[in-house]
Amino acid sequence: MDITIKNLTHLYHPNTPFERIALRDINLQIKSGSFVSVIGHTGSGKSTLVQHINGLLKPSRGEITVGDVTIKAREKAPRLKDLRKRVGLVFQYPEHQLFEETVEKDLCFGPMNFGLPLEEAKAKAHQALKLVGLPQDFLQRSPFDLSGGQMRRVAIAGVLAVEPEVIILDEPTAGLDPMGRRDILSLFERLHEEKAVTTIMVTHSMDDAAYYSDKVLVMDRGQVVMMDKPEHVFSDSKQLKQLGLDIPVTMNFLAKLNKKVHGQSVRPVFSIEETADAAIKMLRQGRGETGHV
Amino acid sequence: MFNIIIGQYVPGQSVIHRLDPRAKLLAVFLFVIIIFLANNWVTYALAIIFTLLGVFLSKVPVRFIYRGLKPIIIIIIFTFILNVLFTKEGELLVSYGWFHIYEGGLIQAVFISMRLLVIIVATTLLTLTTSPIDITDGLEILLGPLKKIKLPVHEFALMMSIALRFIPTLLEETEKVMKAQSARGSDFTSGSLKSRVKAIIPLLVPLFVGAFKRAEELAMAMEARGYRGDVGRTRLRQLIWSLSDTFLMLVTLFLTAALFILRG
Ligand SMILES: Nc1ncnc2c1ncn2[C@@H]1O[C@H](COP(=O)(O)OP(=O)(O)OP(=O)(O)O)[C@@H](O)[C@H]1O
Ligand SMILES: [Mg+2]
């Protein structure tokens, strides 16, 4: 499902003293099957933007098209349920949405809301639980007896059980330990690669944004500042600093190393392996130079 | 969706905002009582002028107050109609089958609606221009003498300020959980009554769980910071009674006297 946003502006509490402009005149396109990260300073409008994609928020001005559904300002929104079935949204701290007595029931909630019969919903629930790496004997446990990380996985499974074509993640790893973070992110990476799920991830981690995504969307005070491949976005560290952002640690490391050995500037890399390779190359060059002197 | 403004606070720097909460509380309290003295055009006009003056001085946009009062206007219209229909005094103005409107009924209806409206606007103005903390501080001091007869005034004020403090949080949380469940296909706004009632459960359970958790954390945090109740407790923010507060009191007393003299 392609996503097209045209001249989108969003106001919270319009026509009151609390009126606040959260998005200003946004234009962008997201291709079906891509992985887009959204970064930006706190309050820059990331969450507001992504909540438009499944119709939770309506544009105050402009329009948004997701697949064959278009939502326009000042028009009655069409078939939102259908849209929400196809676009899953994992909120920050999704474990706060758990409510059923058992994990299984909670996982069935989404599929059954979208019209699946109980048996099929259960089948989806079992699959989703497997996807997030939890054993099947969790199905009969109460979601409130689980650890924070396990609750997070169950909540994510609740969204995956609907099998959406687009997944939106609003800081999915906030408050998790490093292991849990990596597990969850690689789960979404796998879904994206194997099932071509369009993935949109809001994140505060430059490393994750750089490593996982095809495109990085940079927001500042309600506007889109850049939307480009990670290697382009993160090559402009000066502008990122101005926006209160940073470059990934891998690049930061190489830049510092580069300065020490007076090597040539390097192309941006984001994985640990590539960074190691780049570092070795740089050291060889550096040594080569000093060898000549 | 939450555009009822009763109890909301709009920060500002107007004269009304800067009045001492005790003065505002006393004035509004007195006003709500003396409005019942009004019984003719002159006295109602005085009360309305007093209220409008407050609205004007507070610099809160009239449009905002109007929008917030819209839900209440239905109640007022309802009272108006009831009064018109069921008061049979004075000259008969309209008569149509069983349907009669008397002059007395009409006047009575206008007066009672005015009274309701003025009371609501005055109290709303109090909460619009006074932060919840100031209101509870003011109340605690005003009710202070009742501590002598062992009424738990401090505890009451604390409960009130905690409740007021957490209302916005709870609303925020409600909105968040509603969004999260909507994203999973819950439908809060359409469908049969039964399906809507059913949609409430996925909303209430997370809210309760969150509220209990928060209450526990708050209690723990307060104890950790040495809260031991009222005895020996001093105030960080002192309320200051200024000239304008005395002036407000005088105006209110003057209004009281005027209503006594001018009422028919
Ligand atoms: N429910 C709301 N009511 C009023 N204003 C809001 C609401 N939600 C967000 N805002 C405001 O809109 C702006 C954008 O908020 P948003 O939550 O989209 O930012 P964000 O980029 O997701 O920030 P963060 O990184 O902190 O999550 C902020 O200025 C915020 O104060
Ligand atoms: Mg956010």
Coordinates of C-alpha atoms and ligand atoms in Angstrom, one line a residue:
Chain A
M1 CA 0.0 0.0 0.0
D2 CA 1.5 3.3 -1.1
I3 CA 1.0 6.2 1.3
T4 CA 0.7 9.8 -0.1
I5 CA 0.4 12.8 2.1
K6 CA -0.5 16.2 0.6
N7 CA -0.4 19.6 2.3
L8 CA -1.3 18.0 5.6
T9 CA -1.6 20.3 8.5
H10 CA -2.8 19.2 12.0
L11 CA -4.1 21.4 14.8
Y12 CA -4.8 20.0 18.3
H13 CA -7.8 21.6 20.0
P14 CA -8.6 24.0 17.2
N15 CA -10.5 27.2 18.1
T16 CA -9.6 27.1 21.7
P17 CA -6.9 28.9 23.8
F18 CA -5.2 25.5 23.8
E19 CA -4.9 25.5 20.0
R20 CA -1.6 24.1 18.9
I21 CA -0.2 23.5 15.5
A22 CA 1.4 20.1 15.5
L23 CA 2.0 19.5 11.7
R24 CA 2.5 22.2 9.1
D25 CA 2.0 21.5 5.4
I26 CA 3.5 18.1 5.2
N27 CA 4.1 16.5 1.7
L28 CA 5.6 13.1 1.4
Q29 CA 5.3 9.6 -0.2
I30 CA 6.0 6.2 1.2
K31 CA 6.3 3.3 -1.3
S32 CA 4.7 0.0 -0.6
G33 CA 7.2 -2.4 1.0
S34 CA 9.7 0.1 2.2
F35 CA 11.1 0.6 5.7
V36 CA 11.0 4.2 6.8
S37 CA 12.3 5.6 10.1
V38 CA 11.0 8.9 11.5
I39 CA 13.3 10.8 13.6
G40 CA 13.1 14.3 15.2
H41 CA 13.4 16.2 18.4
T42 CA 10.8 15.5 21.1
G43 CA 7.5 17.3 20.2
S44 CA 8.4 17.6 16.5
G45 CA 5.2 15.9 15.5
K46 CA 6.3 12.3 14.8
S47 CA 3.5 10.6 16.7
T48 CA 0.9 13.0 15.3
L49 CA 2.1 12.3 11.8
V50 CA 2.0 8.5 12.0
Q51 CA -1.4 8.5 13.7
H52 CA -2.9 10.0 10.5
I53 CA -1.9 6.9 8.6
N54 CA -4.5 4.7 10.1
G55 CA -7.1 7.4 10.5
L56 CA -6.8 7.9 14.3
L57 CA -6.3 11.5 13.6
K58 CA -7.9 13.5 10.8
P59 CA -6.1 16.2 8.8
S60 CA -7.1 19.7 9.8
R61 CA -6.0 20.7 6.3
G62 CA -4.8 18.7 3.3
E63 CA -5.3 15.0 2.7
I64 CA -3.7 11.6 3.1
T65 CA -4.1 8.6 0.8
V66 CA -3.3 5.1 2.1
G67 CA -3.8 2.4 -0.6
D68 CA -7.2 3.2 -2.0
V69 CA -8.5 5.1 1.0
T70 CA -8.3 8.9 1.0
I71 CA -9.0 11.0 4.1
K72 CA -9.5 14.7 3.5
A73 CA -9.9 17.5 5.9
R74 CA -13.5 18.5 6.5
E75 CA -14.9 15.4 4.8
K76 CA -16.4 12.4 6.5
A77 CA -13.8 9.7 6.6
P78 CA -14.5 6.5 4.7
R79 CA -14.2 2.9 5.8
L80 CA -11.8 3.4 8.7
K81 CA -12.2 -0.1 10.0
D82 CA -11.0 -1.6 6.7
L83 CA -8.0 0.8 6.8
R84 CA -7.2 -0.1 10.4
K85 CA -7.2 -3.8 9.6
R86 CA -4.6 -3.1 6.9
V87 CA -2.5 -0.7 8.9
G88 CA -1.4 -1.9 12.4
L89 CA -0.1 0.6 14.9
V90 CA 2.1 -0.3 17.9
F91 CA 2.0 2.6 20.3
Q92 CA 4.7 3.5 22.7
Y93 CA 4.3 1.3 25.8
P94 CA 1.8 -0.9 24.0
E95 CA 1.5 -3.1 27.1
H96 CA -0.8 -0.5 28.5
Q97 CA -3.5 -1.7 26.1
L98 CA -3.7 -5.2 27.5
F99 CA -7.0 -6.0 29.2
E100 CA -8.2 -9.6 28.9
E101 CA -7.9 -12.3 31.4
T102 CA -5.7 -14.5 29.3
V103 CA -3.1 -13.8 26.7
E104 CA -5.0 -15.8 24.1
K105 CA -8.1 -13.7 24.5
D106 CA -6.2 -10.5 24.3
L107 CA -4.5 -11.7 21.1
C108 CA -7.9 -12.6 19.6
F109 CA -9.3 -9.2 20.3
G110 CA -8.0 -7.6 17.1
P111 CA -8.8 -10.4 14.7
M112 CA -12.3 -10.8 16.1
N113 CA -13.0 -7.0 15.9
F114 CA -12.1 -7.2 12.2
G115 CA -14.6 -10.0 11.7
L116 CA -12.7 -13.3 12.0
P117 CA -14.6 -16.2 13.7
L118 CA -13.2 -17.4 17.0
E119 CA -11.4 -20.5 15.7
E120 CA -9.5 -18.5 13.0
A121 CA -8.7 -15.8 15.5
K122 CA -7.2 -18.3 17.8
A123 CA -5.1 -19.7 15.0
K124 CA -3.8 -16.2 14.2
A125 CA -3.2 -15.6 17.9
H126 CA -1.0 -18.8 18.1
Q127 CA 1.0 -17.8 15.1
A128 CA 1.5 -14.2 16.4
L129 CA 2.7 -15.5 19.7
K130 CA 5.2 -17.7 17.9
L131 CA 6.4 -14.7 15.8
V132 CA 7.3 -12.7 18.9
G133 CA 9.2 -15.7 20.3
L134 CA 7.0 -16.6 23.2
P135 CA 6.2 -20.3 24.0
Q136 CA 2.6 -21.5 23.5
D137 CA 2.0 -22.1 27.2
F138 CA 1.8 -18.3 27.6
L139 CA -1.6 -18.5 25.9
Q140 CA -3.5 -19.3 29.1
R141 CA -1.6 -16.9 31.4
S142 CA -2.9 -13.6 32.6
P143 CA -1.2 -10.8 30.7
F144 CA -0.8 -8.9 34.0
D145 CA 1.5 -11.5 35.5
L146 CA 4.1 -11.2 32.8
S147 CA 7.4 -9.2 33.0
G148 CA 7.5 -5.9 31.2
G149 CA 9.4 -7.3 28.2
Q150 CA 7.0 -10.2 27.9
M151 CA 4.0 -7.9 28.1
R152 CA 5.5 -5.8 25.4
R153 CA 5.8 -8.8 23.1
V154 CA 2.3 -9.9 23.8
A155 CA 1.0 -6.5 23.0
I156 CA 3.0 -6.5 19.8
A157 CA 1.6 -9.9 18.9
G158 CA -1.9 -8.5 19.4
V159 CA -1.2 -6.1 16.5
L160 CA 0.6 -8.7 14.4
A161 CA -2.3 -11.2 14.8
V162 CA -4.4 -9.0 12.5
E163 CA -1.7 -9.5 9.8
P164 CA -1.5 -5.9 8.7
E165 CA 0.1 -4.8 5.4
V166 CA 1.6 -1.7 7.0
I167 CA 3.0 -1.6 10.4
I168 CA 3.6 1.6 12.3
L169 CA 5.8 1.5 15.3
D170 CA 5.9 4.4 17.7
E171 CA 9.1 4.0 19.7
P172 CA 8.6 0.2 20.0
T173 CA 11.7 -0.4 22.1
A174 CA 11.3 2.4 24.7
G175 CA 12.2 1.1 28.2
L176 CA 13.5 -2.3 27.0
D177 CA 16.9 -3.9 27.8
P178 CA 19.4 -4.2 24.9
M179 CA 18.6 -7.9 24.3
G180 CA 14.8 -7.2 24.2
R181 CA 15.4 -4.3 21.9
R182 CA 17.4 -6.3 19.4
D183 CA 14.9 -9.1 19.4
I184 CA 11.9 -6.9 18.7
L185 CA 13.7 -4.9 16.0
S186 CA 14.9 -8.0 14.3
L187 CA 11.4 -9.3 14.4
F188 CA 10.2 -6.3 12.5
E189 CA 13.1 -6.5 10.1
R190 CA 12.2 -10.1 9.4
L191 CA 8.5 -9.3 8.7
H192 CA 9.6 -6.5 6.5
E193 CA 12.0 -8.7 4.5
E194 CA 9.9 -11.9 4.3
K195 CA 6.4 -10.6 3.9
A196 CA 7.3 -7.2 2.4
V197 CA 5.3 -5.4 5.2
T198 CA 5.6 -1.7 4.8
T199 CA 7.2 -0.5 8.1
I200 CA 7.2 3.0 9.5
M201 CA 9.2 3.3 12.7
V202 CA 9.3 6.4 15.0
T203 CA 12.6 6.2 16.9
H204 CA 15.0 8.2 19.0
S205 CA 17.8 5.9 18.2
M206 CA 19.9 7.1 15.2
D207 CA 21.6 3.7 15.1
D208 CA 18.3 1.9 14.6
A209 CA 17.1 4.5 12.1
A210 CA 20.3 4.2 10.1
Y211 CA 20.6 0.5 10.3
Y212 CA 17.2 -0.8 9.5
S213 CA 15.6 1.7 7.1
D214 CA 15.5 2.4 3.4
K215 CA 14.6 6.0 4.1
V216 CA 14.9 8.3 7.0
L217 CA 12.3 11.0 7.6
V218 CA 13.6 13.9 9.7
M219 CA 11.1 16.1 11.4
D220 CA 11.4 19.5 13.1
R221 CA 8.7 21.6 14.7
G222 CA 5.9 20.0 12.7
Q223 CA 7.7 20.1 9.3
V224 CA 9.6 17.5 7.3
V225 CA 13.2 18.7 7.0
M226 CA 14.6 15.7 5.1
M227 CA 13.5 12.4 3.7
D228 CA 16.2 10.5 2.1
K229 CA 18.4 7.4 2.3
P230 CA 20.2 7.0 5.6
E231 CA 23.6 7.5 4.0
H232 CA 22.5 10.9 2.8
V233 CA 20.7 12.0 5.8
F234 CA 23.5 11.1 8.2
S235 CA 26.2 12.6 6.1
D236 CA 25.0 16.1 7.2
S237 CA 26.0 15.9 10.8
K238 CA 26.0 19.7 11.2
Q239 CA 22.3 20.1 10.3
L240 CA 21.4 17.1 12.4
K241 CA 23.1 18.8 15.4
Q242 CA 21.1 21.9 14.8
L243 CA 17.9 19.9 14.9
G244 CA 19.0 18.4 18.3
L245 CA 19.8 15.1 16.6
D246 CA 23.0 13.1 16.2
I247 CA 24.8 10.7 13.8
P248 CA 24.9 7.0 14.5
V249 CA 27.7 5.8 16.8
T250 CA 29.3 3.8 14.0
M251 CA 29.8 7.0 12.0
N252 CA 30.8 8.9 15.1
F253 CA 33.4 6.3 15.8
L254 CA 34.8 6.3 12.3
A255 CA 34.9 10.1 12.2
K256 CA 36.9 10.2 15.4
L257 CA 39.2 7.5 14.2
N258 CA 39.6 9.3 10.9
K259 CA 40.8 12.4 12.7
K260 CA 43.4 10.4 14.7
V261 CA 44.9 8.7 11.8
H262 CA 44.4 11.5 9.2
G263 CA 42.8 9.1 6.8
Q264 CA 40.5 9.9 3.9
S265 CA 36.9 10.6 4.7
V266 CA 34.8 7.4 4.6
R267 CA 31.5 6.5 3.2
P268 CA 28.7 6.2 5.8
V269 CA 28.3 2.7 7.3
F270 CA 25.8 1.6 9.9
S271 CA 26.5 -2.1 10.8
I272 CA 29.1 -3.2 13.2
E273 CA 30.7 -5.5 10.6
E274 CA 31.0 -2.7 8.0
T275 CA 32.4 -0.4 10.7
A276 CA 35.1 -2.9 11.6
D277 CA 36.0 -3.3 7.9
A278 CA 36.1 0.5 7.4
A279 CA 38.2 0.9 10.6
I280 CA 40.8 -1.7 9.4
K281 CA 41.0 0.0 6.0
M282 CA 41.4 3.3 7.6
L283 CA 44.2 2.0 9.9
R284 CA 46.0 0.5 7.0
Q285 CA 45.9 3.7 5.1
G286 CA 46.9 5.7 8.1
R287 CA 49.8 3.4 8.8
G288 CA 50.8 3.5 5.1
E289 CA 51.0 7.3 5.3
T290 CA 53.0 7.4 8.5
G291 CA 55.3 4.6 7.0
H292 CA 56.2 7.0 4.1
V293 CA 57.2 9.8 6.4
Chain B
M1 CA -14.0 15.4 22.3
F2 CA -13.3 16.8 25.7
N3 CA -14.5 20.3 25.1
I4 CA -16.5 20.8 28.3
I5 CA -14.7 23.6 30.0
I6 CA -16.1 23.4 33.5
G7 CA -13.2 22.8 35.8
Q8 CA -10.6 23.7 33.1
Y9 CA -7.9 26.3 33.9
V10 CA -6.8 28.8 31.2
P11 CA -3.5 30.4 32.4
G12 CA -3.3 34.1 32.0
Q13 CA -2.2 37.4 33.6
S14 CA -5.4 39.3 33.8
V15 CA -6.7 41.2 36.9
I16 CA -9.0 38.3 37.7
H17 CA -6.3 35.7 37.3
R18 CA -4.1 37.6 39.8
L19 CA -6.7 37.9 42.5
D20 CA -6.2 35.9 45.7
P21 CA -8.0 32.6 45.4
R22 CA -9.6 33.2 48.8
A23 CA -11.2 36.4 47.6
K24 CA -12.4 34.7 44.4
L25 CA -13.8 31.8 46.3
L26 CA -15.6 34.0 48.9
A27 CA -17.0 36.3 46.2
V28 CA -18.3 33.5 44.0
F29 CA -19.7 31.7 47.1
L30 CA -21.5 34.8 48.2
F31 CA -22.6 35.6 44.6
V32 CA -24.2 32.2 44.2
I33 CA -26.2 32.8 47.4
I34 CA -27.3 36.4 46.7
I35 CA -28.4 35.7 43.2
F36 CA -31.4 34.1 44.8
L37 CA -32.3 37.5 46.1
A38 CA -32.8 38.8 42.6
N39 CA -36.5 38.9 41.6
N40 CA -37.0 41.7 39.2
W41 CA -35.4 43.2 36.1
V42 CA -33.1 45.7 37.9
T43 CA -31.6 43.1 40.3
Y44 CA -31.1 40.5 37.5
A45 CA -29.5 43.2 35.4
L46 CA -27.1 44.0 38.2
A47 CA -26.1 40.4 38.6
I48 CA -25.6 40.0 34.9
I49 CA -23.5 43.1 34.7
F50 CA -21.4 41.9 37.6
T51 CA -20.8 38.5 35.8
L52 CA -20.1 40.1 32.4
L53 CA -17.6 42.5 34.0
G54 CA -15.8 39.5 35.4
V55 CA -15.7 37.8 32.0
F56 CA -14.5 41.0 30.4
L57 CA -11.7 41.6 32.9
S58 CA -10.6 37.9 32.8
K59 CA -9.7 38.3 29.1
V60 CA -10.8 34.7 28.5
P61 CA -12.2 34.7 24.9
V62 CA -16.0 34.9 25.0
R63 CA -16.2 32.4 22.1
F64 CA -14.3 29.9 24.2
I65 CA -16.7 30.2 27.1
Y66 CA -19.6 30.1 24.8
R67 CA -18.4 26.9 23.1
G68 CA -17.8 25.3 26.5
L69 CA -21.2 26.2 27.8
K70 CA -23.0 24.8 24.8
P71 CA -23.7 21.4 26.4
I72 CA -25.2 23.2 29.4
I73 CA -27.4 25.5 27.3
I74 CA -29.6 22.4 26.5
I75 CA -30.3 22.1 30.2
I76 CA -31.1 25.8 30.4
I77 CA -33.5 25.6 27.5
F78 CA -35.2 22.6 29.1
T79 CA -35.7 24.6 32.3
F80 CA -37.0 27.5 30.3
I81 CA -39.6 25.4 28.5
L82 CA -40.7 23.7 31.7
N83 CA -41.2 27.0 33.4
V84 CA -43.1 28.5 30.4
L85 CA -45.4 25.6 30.3
F86 CA -46.2 25.1 33.9
T87 CA -46.4 28.5 35.5
K88 CA -49.9 29.9 35.3
E89 CA -49.7 33.5 36.5
G90 CA -50.5 36.9 35.0
E91 CA -52.0 37.6 31.7
L92 CA -52.7 34.9 29.2
L93 CA -50.6 35.6 26.1
V94 CA -51.0 32.5 23.9
S95 CA -53.6 29.8 24.1
Y96 CA -53.7 26.9 21.7
G97 CA -55.6 23.8 22.8
W98 CA -54.1 22.6 26.0
F99 CA -51.1 24.8 25.5
H100 CA -51.1 28.1 27.3
I101 CA -48.4 30.7 27.9
Y102 CA -48.9 33.2 30.6
E103 CA -47.0 36.4 31.0
G104 CA -45.9 35.4 34.5
G105 CA -44.6 32.1 33.2
L106 CA -42.6 33.7 30.5
I107 CA -41.0 36.2 32.9
Q108 CA -40.3 33.4 35.5
A109 CA -38.7 31.3 32.8
V110 CA -36.4 34.1 31.7
F111 CA -35.4 34.8 35.3
I112 CA -34.7 31.2 36.2
S113 CA -32.7 30.6 33.1
M114 CA -30.7 33.8 33.7
R115 CA -30.1 32.7 37.3
L116 CA -28.8 29.3 36.1
L117 CA -26.7 30.8 33.4
V118 CA -25.2 33.4 35.7
I119 CA -24.3 30.9 38.4
I120 CA -22.6 28.6 35.8
V121 CA -20.7 31.4 34.2
A122 CA -19.5 32.8 37.6
T123 CA -18.3 29.4 38.9
T124 CA -16.7 28.5 35.5
L125 CA -15.0 31.9 35.6
L126 CA -13.5 31.0 39.0
T127 CA -12.1 27.7 37.7
L128 CA -11.0 29.2 34.4
T129 CA -8.9 31.8 36.1
T130 CA -7.6 30.0 39.2
S131 CA -5.2 27.1 39.0
P132 CA -6.5 23.9 40.8
I133 CA -3.7 24.2 43.3
D134 CA -4.7 27.8 44.2
I135 CA -8.3 26.7 44.6
T136 CA -7.4 24.0 47.0
D137 CA -5.0 26.1 48.9
G138 CA -7.6 28.8 49.2
L139 CA -10.2 26.3 50.3
E140 CA -7.9 24.8 52.9
I141 CA -7.2 28.1 54.5
L142 CA -10.8 29.3 54.4
L143 CA -12.0 26.0 55.9
G144 CA -9.0 26.0 58.4
P145 CA -11.1 26.9 61.4
L146 CA -13.1 23.7 61.0
K147 CA -9.9 21.8 62.0
K148 CA -10.7 22.8 65.5
I149 CA -13.7 20.6 65.5
K150 CA -11.6 17.7 64.1
L151 CA -12.7 17.9 60.6
P152 CA -10.0 16.5 58.3
V153 CA -9.7 19.7 56.2
H154 CA -6.1 19.2 55.2
E155 CA -6.7 15.6 54.1
F156 CA -9.7 16.8 52.2
A157 CA -7.8 19.5 50.4
L158 CA -5.0 17.1 49.6
M159 CA -7.4 14.6 48.1
M160 CA -9.0 17.3 46.1
S161 CA -5.7 18.6 44.8
I162 CA -4.5 15.1 43.9
A163 CA -7.8 14.4 42.1
L164 CA -7.6 17.7 40.2
R165 CA -4.0 17.1 39.4
F166 CA -4.8 13.7 37.9
I167 CA -7.9 14.6 35.9
P168 CA -5.9 15.8 32.8
T169 CA -3.6 12.8 33.2
L170 CA -6.6 10.5 33.2
L171 CA -8.1 12.2 30.2
E172 CA -4.9 11.9 28.3
E173 CA -4.6 8.3 29.3
T174 CA -8.2 7.7 28.2
E175 CA -7.5 9.2 24.8
K176 CA -4.3 7.1 24.4
V177 CA -6.0 3.8 25.3
M178 CA -9.0 4.6 23.1
K179 CA -6.6 5.2 20.3
A180 CA -4.7 2.0 20.9
Q181 CA -7.9 -0.1 21.0
S182 CA -9.4 1.7 18.0
A183 CA -6.2 0.7 16.1
R184 CA -7.1 -2.9 17.0
G185 CA -10.6 -2.5 15.6
S186 CA -12.6 -1.3 18.6
D187 CA -15.4 0.9 17.7
F188 CA -16.5 3.5 20.3
T189 CA -18.6 5.7 18.1
S190 CA -20.9 3.6 16.1
G191 CA -22.8 0.3 16.3
S192 CA -25.6 -0.8 18.6
L193 CA -25.8 0.2 22.3
K194 CA -24.8 -3.3 23.3
S195 CA -21.7 -3.3 21.1
R196 CA -20.7 0.2 22.5
V197 CA -21.1 -0.9 26.1
K198 CA -18.9 -3.9 25.2
A199 CA -16.3 -1.6 23.7
I200 CA -16.0 0.2 27.1
I201 CA -14.4 -2.8 28.9
P202 CA -11.1 -2.8 26.8
L203 CA -11.0 0.9 27.8
L204 CA -11.8 0.7 31.5
V205 CA -9.5 -2.2 32.4
P206 CA -6.3 -0.5 31.3
L207 CA -7.4 2.7 32.8
F208 CA -8.0 1.1 36.2
V209 CA -4.8 -0.8 36.1
G210 CA -2.9 2.4 35.3
A211 CA -4.7 4.4 37.9
F212 CA -4.0 1.9 40.7
K213 CA -0.4 1.7 39.7
R214 CA -0.1 5.5 39.7
A215 CA -1.8 5.8 43.1
E216 CA 0.7 3.3 44.5
E217 CA 3.7 5.1 43.0
L218 CA 2.4 8.4 44.2
A219 CA 1.9 7.2 47.8
M220 CA 5.4 5.7 47.7
A221 CA 7.0 8.9 46.4
M222 CA 5.2 11.0 49.0
E223 CA 6.4 8.8 51.8
A224 CA 9.9 8.7 50.4
R225 CA 9.9 12.5 50.5
G226 CA 8.8 12.5 54.1
Y227 CA 5.1 13.4 53.9
R228 CA 3.6 12.8 57.3
G229 CA 0.3 14.7 57.1
D230 CA -0.7 18.1 58.3
V231 CA 1.0 18.6 61.6
G232 CA 3.9 21.0 61.5
R233 CA 3.7 21.4 57.7
T234 CA 4.6 24.8 56.2
R235 CA 3.5 26.2 52.9
L236 CA 5.8 26.7 50.0
R237 CA 3.5 29.2 48.3
Q238 CA 2.0 31.8 50.5
L239 CA -1.2 33.4 49.4
I240 CA -1.0 37.2 49.5
W241 CA -4.1 39.3 50.1
S242 CA -3.8 42.6 48.2
L243 CA -5.8 45.8 47.7
S244 CA -7.6 44.5 44.7
D245 CA -8.9 41.5 46.8
T246 CA -10.3 43.8 49.4
F247 CA -11.9 45.8 46.5
L248 CA -13.5 42.6 45.1
M249 CA -14.9 41.9 48.5
L250 CA -16.3 45.4 48.8
V251 CA -17.9 45.2 45.4
T252 CA -19.5 41.9 46.2
L253 CA -20.8 43.3 49.5
F254 CA -22.1 46.4 47.7
L255 CA -23.9 44.1 45.2
T256 CA -25.4 42.2 48.1
A257 CA -26.7 45.4 49.6
A258 CA -28.0 46.6 46.3
L259 CA -29.9 43.4 45.7
F260 CA -31.5 43.6 49.2
I261 CA -32.6 47.2 48.6
L262 CA -33.7 46.9 45.0
R263 CA -35.5 43.6 45.1
G264 CA -39.3 43.8 44.6
Ligands
LIG1 N1 -3.3 15.3 22.6 C1 -2.6 16.4 22.4 N2 -3.2 17.6 22.7 C2 -2.6 18.8 22.5 N3 -1.4 18.9 22.0 C3 -0.7 17.7 21.7 C4 -1.3 16.5 21.9 N4 -0.5 15.5 21.4 C5 0.6 16.2 21.0 N5 0.5 17.5 21.1 C6 1.4 18.5 20.8 O1 1.7 18.4 19.4 C7 3.1 18.5 19.2 C8 3.7 17.2 18.5 O2 3.5 16.2 19.4 P1 3.9 14.7 19.0 O3 3.4 13.8 20.1 O4 3.5 14.4 17.7 O5 5.5 14.8 19.1 P2 6.6 13.6 19.0 O6 7.5 14.0 17.9 O7 5.9 12.3 18.9 O8 7.3 13.7 20.3 P3 8.0 12.6 21.2 O9 9.3 12.3 20.6 O10 8.2 13.3 22.6 O11 7.1 11.4 21.3 C9 3.8 18.8 20.5 O12 4.0 20.2 20.6 C10 2.7 18.4 21.5 O13 2.8 19.2 22.6
MG2 MG 5.8 10.6 20.1

